[in-house]
Coordinates of C-alpha atoms and ligand atoms in Angstrom, one line a residue:
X21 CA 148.4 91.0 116.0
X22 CA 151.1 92.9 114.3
X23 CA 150.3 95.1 111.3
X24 CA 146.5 95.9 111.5
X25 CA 145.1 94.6 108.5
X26 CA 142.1 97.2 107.3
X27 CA 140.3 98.2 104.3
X28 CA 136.3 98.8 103.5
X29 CA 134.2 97.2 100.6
X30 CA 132.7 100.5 99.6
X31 CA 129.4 100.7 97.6
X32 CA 128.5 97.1 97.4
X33 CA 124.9 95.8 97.4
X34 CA 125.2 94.2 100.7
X35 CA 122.6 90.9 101.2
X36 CA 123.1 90.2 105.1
X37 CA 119.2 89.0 106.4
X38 CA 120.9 88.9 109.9
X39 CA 121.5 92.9 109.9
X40 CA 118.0 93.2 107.7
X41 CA 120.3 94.3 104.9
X42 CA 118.2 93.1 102.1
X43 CA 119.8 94.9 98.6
X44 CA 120.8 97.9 100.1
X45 CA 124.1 100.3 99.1
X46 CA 126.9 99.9 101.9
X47 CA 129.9 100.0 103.2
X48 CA 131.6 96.8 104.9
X49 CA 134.9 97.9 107.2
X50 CA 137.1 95.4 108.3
X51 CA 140.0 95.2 110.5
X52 CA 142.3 92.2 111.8
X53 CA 139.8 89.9 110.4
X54 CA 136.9 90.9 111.5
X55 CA 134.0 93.3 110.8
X56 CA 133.9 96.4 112.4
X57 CA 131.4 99.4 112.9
X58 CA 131.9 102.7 110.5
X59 CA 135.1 104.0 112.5
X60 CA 135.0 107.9 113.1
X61 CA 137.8 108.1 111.4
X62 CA 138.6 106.7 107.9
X63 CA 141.9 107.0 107.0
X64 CA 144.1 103.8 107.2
X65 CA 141.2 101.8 105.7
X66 CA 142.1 101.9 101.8
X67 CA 139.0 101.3 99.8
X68 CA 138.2 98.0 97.8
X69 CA 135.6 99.5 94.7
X70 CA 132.7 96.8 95.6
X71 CA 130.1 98.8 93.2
X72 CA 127.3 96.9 91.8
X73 CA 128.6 94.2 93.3
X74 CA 126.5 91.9 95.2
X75 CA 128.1 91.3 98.8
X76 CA 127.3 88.3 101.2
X77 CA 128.6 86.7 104.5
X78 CA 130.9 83.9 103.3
X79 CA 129.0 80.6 102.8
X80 CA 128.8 78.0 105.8
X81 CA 128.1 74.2 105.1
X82 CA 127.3 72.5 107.9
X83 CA 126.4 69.3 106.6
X84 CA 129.3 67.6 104.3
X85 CA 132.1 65.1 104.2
X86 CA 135.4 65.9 103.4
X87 CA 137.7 63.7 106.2
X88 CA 137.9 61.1 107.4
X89 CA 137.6 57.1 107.0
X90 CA 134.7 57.1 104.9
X91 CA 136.4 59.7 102.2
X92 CA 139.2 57.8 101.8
X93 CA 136.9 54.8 101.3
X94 CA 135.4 56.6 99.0
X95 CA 138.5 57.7 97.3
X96 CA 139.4 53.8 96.7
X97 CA 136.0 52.7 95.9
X98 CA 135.6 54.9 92.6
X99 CA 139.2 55.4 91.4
X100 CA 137.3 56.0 87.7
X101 CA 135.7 59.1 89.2
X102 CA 138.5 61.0 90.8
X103 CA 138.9 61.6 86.2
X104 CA 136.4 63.5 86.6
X105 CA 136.5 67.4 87.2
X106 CA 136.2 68.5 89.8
X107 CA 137.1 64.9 91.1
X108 CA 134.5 63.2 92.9
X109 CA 135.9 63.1 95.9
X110 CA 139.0 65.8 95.8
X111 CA 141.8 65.4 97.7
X112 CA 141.8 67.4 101.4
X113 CA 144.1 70.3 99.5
X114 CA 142.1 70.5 96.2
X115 CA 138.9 71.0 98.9
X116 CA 139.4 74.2 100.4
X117 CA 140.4 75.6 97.3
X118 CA 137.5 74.6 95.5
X119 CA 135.0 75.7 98.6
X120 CA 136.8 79.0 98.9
X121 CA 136.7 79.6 95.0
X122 CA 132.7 78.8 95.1
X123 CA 132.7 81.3 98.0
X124 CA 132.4 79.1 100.8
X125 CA 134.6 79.8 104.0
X126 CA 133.2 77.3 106.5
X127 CA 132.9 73.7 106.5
X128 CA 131.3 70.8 108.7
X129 CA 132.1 67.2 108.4
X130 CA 129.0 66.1 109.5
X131 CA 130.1 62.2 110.7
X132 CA 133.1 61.4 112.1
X133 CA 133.4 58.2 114.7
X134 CA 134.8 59.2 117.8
X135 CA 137.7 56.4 116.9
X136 CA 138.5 58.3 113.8
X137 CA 138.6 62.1 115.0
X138 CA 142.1 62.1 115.0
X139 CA 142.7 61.4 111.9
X140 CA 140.2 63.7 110.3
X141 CA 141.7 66.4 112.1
X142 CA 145.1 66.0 110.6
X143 CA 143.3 65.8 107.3
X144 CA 141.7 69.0 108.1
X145 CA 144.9 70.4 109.1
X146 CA 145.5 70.1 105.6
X147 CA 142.4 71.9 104.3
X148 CA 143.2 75.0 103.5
X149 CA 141.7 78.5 104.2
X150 CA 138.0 77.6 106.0
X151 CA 137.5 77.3 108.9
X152 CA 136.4 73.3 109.9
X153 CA 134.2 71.3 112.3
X154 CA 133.4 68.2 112.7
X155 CA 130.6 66.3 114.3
X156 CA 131.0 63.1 116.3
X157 CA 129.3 59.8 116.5
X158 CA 130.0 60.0 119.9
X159 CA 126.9 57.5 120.5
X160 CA 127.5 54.0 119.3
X161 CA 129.6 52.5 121.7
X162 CA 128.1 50.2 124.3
X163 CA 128.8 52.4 127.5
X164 CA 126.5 55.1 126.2
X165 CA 124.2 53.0 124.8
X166 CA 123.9 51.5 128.3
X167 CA 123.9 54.8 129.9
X168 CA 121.2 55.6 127.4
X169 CA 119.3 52.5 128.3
X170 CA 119.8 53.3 132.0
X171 CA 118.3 56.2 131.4
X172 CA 121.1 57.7 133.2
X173 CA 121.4 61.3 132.1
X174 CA 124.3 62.4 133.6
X175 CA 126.4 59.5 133.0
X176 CA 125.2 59.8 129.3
X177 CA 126.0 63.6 129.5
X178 CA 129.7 62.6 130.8
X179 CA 130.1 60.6 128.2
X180 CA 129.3 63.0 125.3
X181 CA 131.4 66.0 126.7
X182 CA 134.3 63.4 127.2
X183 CA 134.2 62.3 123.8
X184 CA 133.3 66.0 122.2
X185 CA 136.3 67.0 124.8
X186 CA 138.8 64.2 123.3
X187 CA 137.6 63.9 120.0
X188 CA 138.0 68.2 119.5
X189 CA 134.1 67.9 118.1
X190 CA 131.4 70.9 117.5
X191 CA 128.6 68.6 117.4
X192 CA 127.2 65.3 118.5
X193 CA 126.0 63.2 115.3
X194 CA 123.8 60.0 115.8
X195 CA 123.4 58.6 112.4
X196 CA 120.6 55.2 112.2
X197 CA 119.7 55.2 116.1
X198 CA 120.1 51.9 117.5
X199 CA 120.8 50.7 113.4
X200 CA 124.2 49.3 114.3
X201 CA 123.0 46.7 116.7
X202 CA 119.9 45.2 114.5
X203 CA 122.8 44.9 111.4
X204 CA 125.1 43.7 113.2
X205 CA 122.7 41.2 114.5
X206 CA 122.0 40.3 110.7
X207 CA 119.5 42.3 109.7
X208 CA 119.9 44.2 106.7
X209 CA 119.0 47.5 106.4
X210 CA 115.4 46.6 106.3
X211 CA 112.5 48.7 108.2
X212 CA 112.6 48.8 112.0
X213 CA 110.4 51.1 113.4
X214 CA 111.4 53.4 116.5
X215 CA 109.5 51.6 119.1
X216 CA 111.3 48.1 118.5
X217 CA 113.7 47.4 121.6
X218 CA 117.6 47.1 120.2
X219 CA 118.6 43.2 120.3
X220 CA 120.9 43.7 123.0
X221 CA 119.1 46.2 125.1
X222 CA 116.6 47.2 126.6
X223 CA 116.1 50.7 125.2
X224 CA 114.0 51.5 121.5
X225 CA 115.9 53.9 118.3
X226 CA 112.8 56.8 119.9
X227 CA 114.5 56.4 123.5
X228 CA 117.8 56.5 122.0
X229 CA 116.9 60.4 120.6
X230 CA 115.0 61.7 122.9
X231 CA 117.5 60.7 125.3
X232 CA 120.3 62.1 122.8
X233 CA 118.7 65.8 122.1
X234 CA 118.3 66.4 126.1
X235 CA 122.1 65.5 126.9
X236 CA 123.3 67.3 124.2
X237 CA 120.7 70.2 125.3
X238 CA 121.8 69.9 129.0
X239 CA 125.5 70.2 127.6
X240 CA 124.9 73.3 126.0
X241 CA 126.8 72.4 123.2
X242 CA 126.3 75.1 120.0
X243 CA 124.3 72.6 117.9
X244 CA 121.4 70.7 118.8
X245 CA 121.7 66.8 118.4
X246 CA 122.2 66.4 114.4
X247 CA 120.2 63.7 113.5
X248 CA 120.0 61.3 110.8
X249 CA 117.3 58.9 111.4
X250 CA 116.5 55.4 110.4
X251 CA 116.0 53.8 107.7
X252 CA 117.7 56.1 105.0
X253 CA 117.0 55.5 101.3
X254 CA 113.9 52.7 101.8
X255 CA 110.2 53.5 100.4
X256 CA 107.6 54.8 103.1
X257 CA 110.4 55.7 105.1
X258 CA 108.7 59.2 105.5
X259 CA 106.7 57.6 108.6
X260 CA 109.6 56.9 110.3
X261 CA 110.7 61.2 109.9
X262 CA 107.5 61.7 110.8
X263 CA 107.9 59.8 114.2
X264 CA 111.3 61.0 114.6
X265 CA 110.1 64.6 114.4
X266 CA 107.8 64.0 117.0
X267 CA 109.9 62.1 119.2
X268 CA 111.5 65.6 119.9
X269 CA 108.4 66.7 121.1
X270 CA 109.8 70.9 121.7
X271 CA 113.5 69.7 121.9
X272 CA 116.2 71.2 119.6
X273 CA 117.1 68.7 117.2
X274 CA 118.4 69.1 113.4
X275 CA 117.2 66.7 111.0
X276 CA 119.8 66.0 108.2
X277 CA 119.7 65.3 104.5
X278 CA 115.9 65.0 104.7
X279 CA 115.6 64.4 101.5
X280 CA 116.7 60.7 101.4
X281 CA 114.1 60.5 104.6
X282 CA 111.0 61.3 102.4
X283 CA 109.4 58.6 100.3
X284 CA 106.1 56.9 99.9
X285 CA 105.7 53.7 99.5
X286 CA 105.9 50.2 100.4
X287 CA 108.7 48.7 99.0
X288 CA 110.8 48.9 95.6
X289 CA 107.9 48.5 93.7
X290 CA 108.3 51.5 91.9
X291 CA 104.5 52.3 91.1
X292 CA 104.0 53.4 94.8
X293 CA 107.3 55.2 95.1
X294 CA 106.8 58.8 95.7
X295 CA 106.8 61.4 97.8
X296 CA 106.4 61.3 101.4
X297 CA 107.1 65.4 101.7
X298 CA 103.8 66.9 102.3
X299 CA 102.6 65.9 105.8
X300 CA 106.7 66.4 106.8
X301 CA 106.9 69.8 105.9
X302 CA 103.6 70.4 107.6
X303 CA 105.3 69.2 111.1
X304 CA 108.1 70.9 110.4
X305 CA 106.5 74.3 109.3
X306 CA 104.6 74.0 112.1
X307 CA 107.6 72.9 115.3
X308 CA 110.2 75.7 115.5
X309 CA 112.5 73.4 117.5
X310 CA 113.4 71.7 114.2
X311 CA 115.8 72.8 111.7
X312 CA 117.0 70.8 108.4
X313 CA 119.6 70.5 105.7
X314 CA 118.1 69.0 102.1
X315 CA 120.5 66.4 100.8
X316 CA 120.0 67.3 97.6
X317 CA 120.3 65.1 94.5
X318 CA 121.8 66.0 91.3
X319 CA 122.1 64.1 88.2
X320 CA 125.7 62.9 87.5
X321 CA 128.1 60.6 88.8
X322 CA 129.2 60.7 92.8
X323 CA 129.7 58.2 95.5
X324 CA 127.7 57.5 98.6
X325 CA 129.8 57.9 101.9
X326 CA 127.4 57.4 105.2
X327 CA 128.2 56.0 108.8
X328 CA 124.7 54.3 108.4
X329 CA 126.5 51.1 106.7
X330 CA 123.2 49.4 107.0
X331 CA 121.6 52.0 104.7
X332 CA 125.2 52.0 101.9
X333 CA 124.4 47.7 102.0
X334 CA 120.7 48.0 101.2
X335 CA 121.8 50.5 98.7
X336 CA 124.5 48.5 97.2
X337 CA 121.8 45.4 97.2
X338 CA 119.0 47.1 95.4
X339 CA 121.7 48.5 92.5
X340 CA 123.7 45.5 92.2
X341 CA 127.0 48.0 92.8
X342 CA 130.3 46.9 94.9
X343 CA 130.4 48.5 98.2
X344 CA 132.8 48.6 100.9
X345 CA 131.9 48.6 105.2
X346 CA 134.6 50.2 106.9
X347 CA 134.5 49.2 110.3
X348 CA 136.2 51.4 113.6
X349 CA 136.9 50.1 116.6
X350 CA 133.2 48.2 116.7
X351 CA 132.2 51.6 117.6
X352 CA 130.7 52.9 114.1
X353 CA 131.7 52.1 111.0
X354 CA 130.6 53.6 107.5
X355 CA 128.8 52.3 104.3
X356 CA 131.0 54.0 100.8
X357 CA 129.4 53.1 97.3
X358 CA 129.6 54.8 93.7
X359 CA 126.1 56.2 92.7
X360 CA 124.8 57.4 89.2
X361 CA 122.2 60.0 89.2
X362 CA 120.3 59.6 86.2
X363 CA 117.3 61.5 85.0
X364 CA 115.1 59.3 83.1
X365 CA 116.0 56.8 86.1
X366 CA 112.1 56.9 88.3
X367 CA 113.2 56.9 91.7
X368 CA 116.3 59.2 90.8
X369 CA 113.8 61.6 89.3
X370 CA 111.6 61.1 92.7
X371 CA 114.5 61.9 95.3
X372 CA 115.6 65.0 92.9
X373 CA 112.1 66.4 93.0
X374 CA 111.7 65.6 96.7
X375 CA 114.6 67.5 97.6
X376 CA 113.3 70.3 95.9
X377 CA 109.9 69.8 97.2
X378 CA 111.2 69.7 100.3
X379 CA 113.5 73.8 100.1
X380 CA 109.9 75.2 98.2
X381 CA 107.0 74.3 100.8
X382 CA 108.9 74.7 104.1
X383 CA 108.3 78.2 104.9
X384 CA 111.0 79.6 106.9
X385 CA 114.5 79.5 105.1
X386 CA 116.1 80.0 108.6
X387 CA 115.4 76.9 110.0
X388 CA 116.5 75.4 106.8
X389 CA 119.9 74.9 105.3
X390 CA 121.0 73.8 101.6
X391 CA 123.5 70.7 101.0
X392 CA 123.5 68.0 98.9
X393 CA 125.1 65.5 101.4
X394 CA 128.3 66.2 99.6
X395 CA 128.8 64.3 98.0
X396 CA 126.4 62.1 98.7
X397 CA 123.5 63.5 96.5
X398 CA 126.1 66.2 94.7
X399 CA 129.0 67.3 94.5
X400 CA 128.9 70.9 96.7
X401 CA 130.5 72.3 93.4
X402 CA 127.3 72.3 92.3
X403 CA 125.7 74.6 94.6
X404 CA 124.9 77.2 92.4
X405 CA 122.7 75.1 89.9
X406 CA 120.8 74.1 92.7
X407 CA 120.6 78.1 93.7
X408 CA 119.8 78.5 90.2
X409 CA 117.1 75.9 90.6
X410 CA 115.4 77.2 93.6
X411 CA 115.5 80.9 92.4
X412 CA 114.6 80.3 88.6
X413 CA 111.1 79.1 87.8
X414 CA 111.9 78.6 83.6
X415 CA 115.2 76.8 84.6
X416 CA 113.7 74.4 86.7
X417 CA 110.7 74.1 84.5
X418 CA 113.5 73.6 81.6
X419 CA 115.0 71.0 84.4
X420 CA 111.5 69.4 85.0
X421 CA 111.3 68.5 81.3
X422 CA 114.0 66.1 81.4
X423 CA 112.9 63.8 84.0
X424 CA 111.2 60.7 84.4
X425 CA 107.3 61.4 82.8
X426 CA 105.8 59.8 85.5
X427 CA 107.4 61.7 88.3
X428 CA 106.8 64.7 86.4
X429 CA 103.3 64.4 86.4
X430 CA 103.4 63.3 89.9
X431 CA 105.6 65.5 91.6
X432 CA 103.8 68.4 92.8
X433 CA 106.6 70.0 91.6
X434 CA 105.5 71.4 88.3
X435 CA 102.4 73.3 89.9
X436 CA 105.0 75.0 92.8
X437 CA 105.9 78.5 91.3
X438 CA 107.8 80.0 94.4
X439 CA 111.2 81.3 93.6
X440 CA 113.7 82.0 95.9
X441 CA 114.9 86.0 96.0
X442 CA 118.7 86.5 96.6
X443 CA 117.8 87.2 100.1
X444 CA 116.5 83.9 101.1
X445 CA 119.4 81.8 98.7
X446 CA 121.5 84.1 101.2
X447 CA 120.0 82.6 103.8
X448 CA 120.0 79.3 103.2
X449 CA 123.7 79.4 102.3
X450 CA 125.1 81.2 105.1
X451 CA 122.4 82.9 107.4
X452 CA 120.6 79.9 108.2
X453 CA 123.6 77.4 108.3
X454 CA 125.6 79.9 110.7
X455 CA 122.6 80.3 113.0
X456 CA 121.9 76.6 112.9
X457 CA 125.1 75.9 114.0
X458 CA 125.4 78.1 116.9
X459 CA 128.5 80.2 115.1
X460 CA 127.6 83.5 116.7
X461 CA 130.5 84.7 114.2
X462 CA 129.8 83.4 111.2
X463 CA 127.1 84.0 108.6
X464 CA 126.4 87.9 108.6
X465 CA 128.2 91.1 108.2
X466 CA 127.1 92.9 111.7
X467 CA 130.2 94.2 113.8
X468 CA 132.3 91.2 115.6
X469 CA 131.4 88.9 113.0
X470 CA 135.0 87.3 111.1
X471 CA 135.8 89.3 108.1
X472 CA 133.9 86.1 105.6
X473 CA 132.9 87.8 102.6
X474 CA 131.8 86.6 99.2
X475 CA 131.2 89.6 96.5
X476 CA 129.4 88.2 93.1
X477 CA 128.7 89.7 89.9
X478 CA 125.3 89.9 89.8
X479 CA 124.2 87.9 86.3
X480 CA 120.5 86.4 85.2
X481 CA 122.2 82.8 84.9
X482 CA 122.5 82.4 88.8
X483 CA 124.7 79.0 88.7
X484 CA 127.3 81.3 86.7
X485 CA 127.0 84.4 89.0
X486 CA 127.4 81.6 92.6
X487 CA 129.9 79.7 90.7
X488 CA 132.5 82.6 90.1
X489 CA 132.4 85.0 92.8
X490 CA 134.4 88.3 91.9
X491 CA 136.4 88.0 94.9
X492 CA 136.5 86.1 98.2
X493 CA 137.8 87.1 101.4
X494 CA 138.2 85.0 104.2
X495 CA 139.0 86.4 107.8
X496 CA 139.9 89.9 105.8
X497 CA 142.2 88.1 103.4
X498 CA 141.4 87.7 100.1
X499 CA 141.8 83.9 99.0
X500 CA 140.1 83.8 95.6
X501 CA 139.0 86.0 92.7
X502 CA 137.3 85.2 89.7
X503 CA 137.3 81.2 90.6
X504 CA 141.2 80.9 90.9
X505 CA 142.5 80.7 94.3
X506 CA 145.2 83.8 95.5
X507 CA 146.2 82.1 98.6
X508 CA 146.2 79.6 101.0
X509 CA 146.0 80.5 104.5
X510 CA 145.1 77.9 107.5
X511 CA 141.8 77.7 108.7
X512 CA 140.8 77.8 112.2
X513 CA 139.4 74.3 113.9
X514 CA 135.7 74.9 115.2
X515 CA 135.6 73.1 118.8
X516 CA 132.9 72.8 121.0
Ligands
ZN17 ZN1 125.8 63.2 105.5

């Protein structure tokens, strides 16, 4: 390192629920990127006037897509949306910037086929300022679905680390387990359960996870198997999370984008569409081996990017939109399709109150972590109206008002009046996320973490005070103030 780089944040309000800092006066020193205790001596550290500012760990999202076949699918697919501002689907520049002005400084891509890792990572190399991960679909191809169905641990385990090992992954992904080989056998994304053998082996989607979650445990990798189960997006799917969350059975596994795992219901029939949340979050309340990100939904325009291309064709079926399969190497693939979010529209006003549903009644924010898919369900520029949501009761009552009648008088929505404090939106957005996925470094403000900090003006409109942070620093450097960007340094590559 050549010049040390030092200076404290002197005075701020300091949020850090991993150092029990909750609203308290402080000091935050940093040298050479990274946070360091009170030295005994202070000169050399010049100060930067962080009064009645509020200061947090840099935000961490560990569940989003940003590289990779699918975005540029998705890029392609809805031309008419990169108009729009922020673009739907910015450009691998235009994404750093824009994470690092909302006051983000780490990013997971949270599906990336083992075929395709190489080019995500020179997309990534062009990301600027956060650090990046991504997590592989290292499970579709035939030998570890055979190793799987041999019940052959350690050849399963060899597998995975080979592929994490090649593929420079921080996570294994398994998106639809066992999906592929029903589709591709001709059936659409209908239900399967997880007990149903695959067509071409003998070995069920509940096998396939269980089986998953203890390689990757026996691995040691830093995040538990991230999981996104079957049958995404269809009505009384929430029996089929409900199953999946037992299949773990005291394993670590993380459940993703629950939100589109949650409904009631038969079929489209959009009488018995609902809400499947209530006997989920009571599992999940209840099994500390599970964490979660949301998938929240937001109204507006966005486009729907999943390696579950069984799931983007039933989609693309029921709202008579073009879609586009993207097939790698027969070993994955990924389902891209523009998506309005409307509010009068029932089931949009159903997966919008699930998602909340779903951040309100689960009880421990640390096991939890808030995304919207991006963009999937949201664009993540829109974070902050969904912090603004969970932490205002009149705003999301105001919100509430808008939607659909009949989900509004269905929704046990309107009777919830929890409101998050700044503590808990803290850890949702960077405590939680960091701890989830197993980046000792990230996500708090103790000694040894990286020098990620987000300072905000504190303001009663929360989606203004989380959309413009006062200033940003990333690894000790400051990157953006006031929602323009200063500078652009590289990020580091997260690698298991
Ligand atoms: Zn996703």
């Amino acid at each position: 390192m050549s010049v040390a780089h030092r200076f404290v944040l002197r005075g701020g309000t300091i949020h850090d629920p991993a150092t029990r800092r909750d609203g308290v006066v402080d000091d935050v020193w940093v040298e050479d990127g990274k946070i360091v205790p009170p030295p005994a001596d202070a000169t050399g550290f010049p100060p930067i006037d962080a009064a009645g500012l509020v200061v947090m760990p840099g935000g961490v999202d560990l569940h989003s897509h940003v590289a990779g076949p699918k975005v540029n699918a998705g890029r392609r697919i809805a031309p008419h949306l990169a108009r729009s501002r922020p673009a739907a689907v910015p450009a691998i520049h235009a994404t750093g910037g824009l994470y690092a002005a909302l006051g983000y400084t780490t990013v997971f891509d949270a599906a990336i086929a083992t075929a395709a890792a190489p080019i995500a990572h020179a997309e990534l190399a062009e990301l600027p300022i956060l650090d990046k991960g991504i997590y592989l679909l290292a499970a579709d191809d035939a030998d570890t679905l055979d190793a799987l169905a041999a019940r052959d641990g350690p050849r399963c385990e060899a597998l995975l680390a080979a592929k994490v090992r090649a593929g420079r992954g921080w996570a294994v992904k398994v998106a639809n387990p066992g999906g592929p080989s029903f589709w591709k056998r001709g059936r659409r994304g209908d239900h399967h359960d997880l007990d149903t053998p695959l067509p071409d082996r003998q070995v069920t989607p509940r096998q396939i996870l269980e089986r998953l979650a203890r390689a990757v445990r026996a691995l040691g990798l830093p995040h538990p198997l991230h999981v996104h189960t079957a049958n995404l997006g269809l009505p009384g799917n929430w029996r089929t999370m409900l199953e999946t969350m037992r299949t773990f059975d005291g394993l670590p596994a993380h459940l993703a984008h629950v939100q589109f795992h949650s409904y009631s219901g038969g079929d489209l029939d959009e009488g018995s569409f609902g809400s499947g949340v209530a006997p989920l979050v009571d599992h999940f309340n209840a099994h500390e081996n599970l964490t979660l990100d949301v998938g929240q939904i937001l109204f507006g325009d966005t486009v729907a990017m999943t390696g579950d291309s069984a799931a983007a064709e039933h989609l693309a079926h029921a709202t008579g939109v073009p879609w586009m399969a993207h097939d790698l190497h027969l070993e994955g693939g990924c389902g891209v399709l523009p998506i309005a979010y409307r509010e009068r529209s029932l089931i949009h006003a159903w997966q919008w109150a699930i998602g909340l549903e779903w951040f309100l009644t689960a009880t421990d924010p640390w096991r939890v972590a808030l995304s919207t898919d991006h963009p999937n369900g949201a664009h993540f520029t829109a974070y902050p109206v969904l912090m603004q949501l969970l932490a205002d009761e009149a705003f999301r009552r105001e919100a509430l008002a808008r939607i659909h009648p009949a989900v509004r008088a269905r929704s046990p929505l309107a009777g919830i009046r929890r409101e998050y404090s700044l503590q808990e939106l803290c850890i949702v957005t960077r405590a939680a996320p960091a701890r989830i996925a197993g980046l000792a470094h990230k996500g708090h403000l103790g000694p040894g973490a990286d020098a990620d900090v987000t300072l905000y003006r504190p303001h009663r409109d929360l989606a203004r005070m989380f959309s413009l942070p006062a200033k940003v620093f990333k690894a000790g450097i400051l990157v953006a103030e006031d929602g323009q960007v200063r500078t652009l340094p590289e990020g580091a590559t997260l690698t298991a």
